PDB file of C-alpha atoms in Angstrom:
ATOM      1  CA  MET F   1     163.810  64.632  39.041  1.00 92.00           C
ATOM      2  CA  GLU F   2     160.256  65.695  37.667  1.00 95.00           C
ATOM      3  CA  VAL F   3     156.888  64.591  39.309  1.00 95.00           C
ATOM      4  CA  GLN F   4     153.738  65.661  37.356  1.00 96.00           C
ATOM      5  CA  ASN F   5     150.179  64.504  37.243  1.00 96.00           C
ATOM      6  CA  PRO F   6     148.982  65.370  33.573  1.00 91.00           C
ATOM      7  CA  VAL F   7     145.054  65.311  34.831  1.00 93.00           C
ATOM      8  CA  SER F   8     145.805  67.974  37.030  1.00 94.00           C
ATOM      9  CA  GLN F   9     148.853  69.655  35.166  1.00 94.00           C
ATOM     10  CA  PHE F  10     150.540  69.468  38.015  1.00 95.00           C
ATOM     11  CA  GLU F  11     154.818  69.531  37.071  1.00 96.00           C
ATOM     12  CA  ARG F  12     157.878  70.478  39.391  1.00 96.00           C
ATOM     13  CA  LYS F  13     161.102  70.132  38.735  1.00 96.00           C
ATOM     14  CA  VAL F  14     164.009  69.492  41.249  1.00 94.00           C
ATOM     15  CA  THR F  15     167.760  68.744  41.159  1.00 94.00           C
ATOM     16  CA  THR F  16     169.627  66.586  43.648  1.00 90.00           C
ATOM     17  CA  ASP F  17     172.032  67.745  46.368  1.00 91.00           C
ATOM     18  CA  ALA F  18     175.535  66.219  46.221  1.00 89.00           C
ATOM     19  CA  SER F  19     174.729  62.809  48.070  1.00 89.00           C
ATOM     20  CA  GLY F  20     171.558  62.305  45.762  1.00 86.00           C
ATOM     21  CA  ALA F  21     168.616  63.505  47.718  1.00 90.00           C
ATOM     22  CA  PHE F  22     165.610  65.696  46.679  1.00 90.00           C
ATOM     23  CA  SER F  23     162.385  67.059  48.290  1.00 91.00           C
ATOM     24  CA  VAL F  24     159.330  68.318  46.784  1.00 91.00           C
ATOM     25  CA  ALA F  25     157.178  70.882  49.024  1.00 89.00           C
ATOM     26  CA  ASN F  26     153.836  71.442  49.078  1.00 90.00           C
ATOM     27  CA  VAL F  27     152.535  68.580  46.480  1.00 93.00           C
ATOM     28  CA  PRO F  28     148.340  67.996  46.919  1.00 94.00           C
ATOM     29  CA  PHE F  29     147.297  64.385  47.254  1.00 95.00           C
ATOM     30  CA  ALA F  30     146.652  62.822  44.325  1.00 95.00           C
ATOM     31  CA  PRO F  31     148.583  60.119  42.125  1.00 96.00           C
ATOM     32  CA  TYR F  32     151.962  61.418  40.446  1.00 97.00           C
ATOM     33  CA  HIS F  33     154.503  60.164  37.825  1.00 96.00           C
ATOM     34  CA  LEU F  34     158.178  60.603  38.993  1.00 96.00           C
ATOM     35  CA  THR F  35     160.862  60.443  36.290  1.00 96.00           C
ATOM     36  CA  VAL F  36     164.726  60.584  37.458  1.00 95.00           C
ATOM     37  CA  SER F  37     167.114  61.146  34.764  1.00 93.00           C
ATOM     38  CA  GLN F  38     170.862  61.800  34.744  1.00 91.00           C
ATOM     39  CA  PRO F  39     173.055  61.867  31.710  1.00 91.00           C
ATOM     40  CA  GLY F  40     174.952  57.871  31.666  1.00 90.00           C
ATOM     41  CA  PHE F  41     171.941  56.242  33.303  1.00 92.00           C
ATOM     42  CA  ALA F  42     168.899  54.640  32.371  1.00 94.00           C
ATOM     43  CA  VAL F  43     165.673  56.777  33.088  1.00 95.00           C
ATOM     44  CA  TYR F  44     163.805  56.021  35.874  1.00 96.00           C
ATOM     45  CA  VAL F  45     159.983  55.850  36.536  1.00 97.00           C
ATOM     46  CA  GLN F  46     157.478  54.979  38.974  1.00 96.00           C
ATOM     47  CA  ASP F  47     153.988  56.013  39.888  1.00 96.00           C
ATOM     48  CA  VAL F  48     153.357  57.400  43.570  1.00 95.00           C
ATOM     49  CA  ASN F  49     150.074  58.277  45.548  1.00 94.00           C
ATOM     50  CA  LEU F  50     150.295  60.976  47.568  1.00 93.00           C
ATOM     51  CA  ASN F  51     147.019  60.851  50.449  1.00 93.00           C
ATOM     52  CA  SER F  52     148.173  61.625  53.499  1.00 91.00           C
ATOM     53  CA  PRO F  53     150.616  64.523  54.757  1.00 90.00           C
ATOM     54  CA  VAL F  54     152.683  61.754  56.042  1.00 90.00           C
ATOM     55  CA  PRO F  55     156.517  62.755  53.593  1.00 89.00           C
ATOM     56  CA  VAL F  56     156.893  59.603  51.233  1.00 89.00           C
ATOM     57  CA  SER F  57     160.259  58.590  51.012  1.00 90.00           C
ATOM     58  CA  LEU F  58     162.072  56.678  48.456  1.00 91.00           C
ATOM     59  CA  LYS F  59     165.019  54.903  47.658  1.00 91.00           C
ATOM     60  CA  ILE F  60     165.947  55.073  44.013  1.00 92.00           C
ATOM     61  CA  THR F  61     168.592  53.232  42.345  1.00 92.00           C
ATOM     62  CA  LEU F  62     169.528  54.654  38.857  1.00 92.00           C
ATOM     63  CA  GLN F  63     171.071  51.746  36.203  1.00 93.00           C
ATOM     64  CA  LEU F  64     173.288  52.148  34.145  1.00 93.00           C
ATOM     65  CA  ALA F  65     172.564  53.117  30.465  1.00 89.00           C
ATOM     66  CA  ALA F  66     172.823  50.872  27.707  1.00 82.00           C
ATOM     67  CA  THR F  67     175.776  51.413  25.188  1.00 76.00           C
ATOM     68  CA  THR F  68     175.690  50.863  21.426  1.00 71.00           C
ATOM     69  CA  GLN F  69     178.291  51.102  18.995  1.00 74.00           C
ATOM     70  CA  GLU F  70     178.471  50.492  15.444  1.00 79.00           C
ATOM     71  CA  VAL F  71     181.170  49.221  13.060  1.00 85.00           C
ATOM     72  CA  THR F  72     181.372  49.871   9.406  1.00 79.00           C
TER      73      THR F  72
END
């Protein structure tokens, strides 16, 4: 999982625990681009605005990645 703000160049990468939970501490108030990726699943992206000290809780569901086959 990666959270980034291209304007401030803030970037943080974290790994989820066994249950898929994650947390990112000490993130300044600003808008962020969140990207979640896992092999075998489609990449999940979401923009998140942090504008208070109240923790933001997100429920993220990853979709299975599309598969392609080539027959010759």
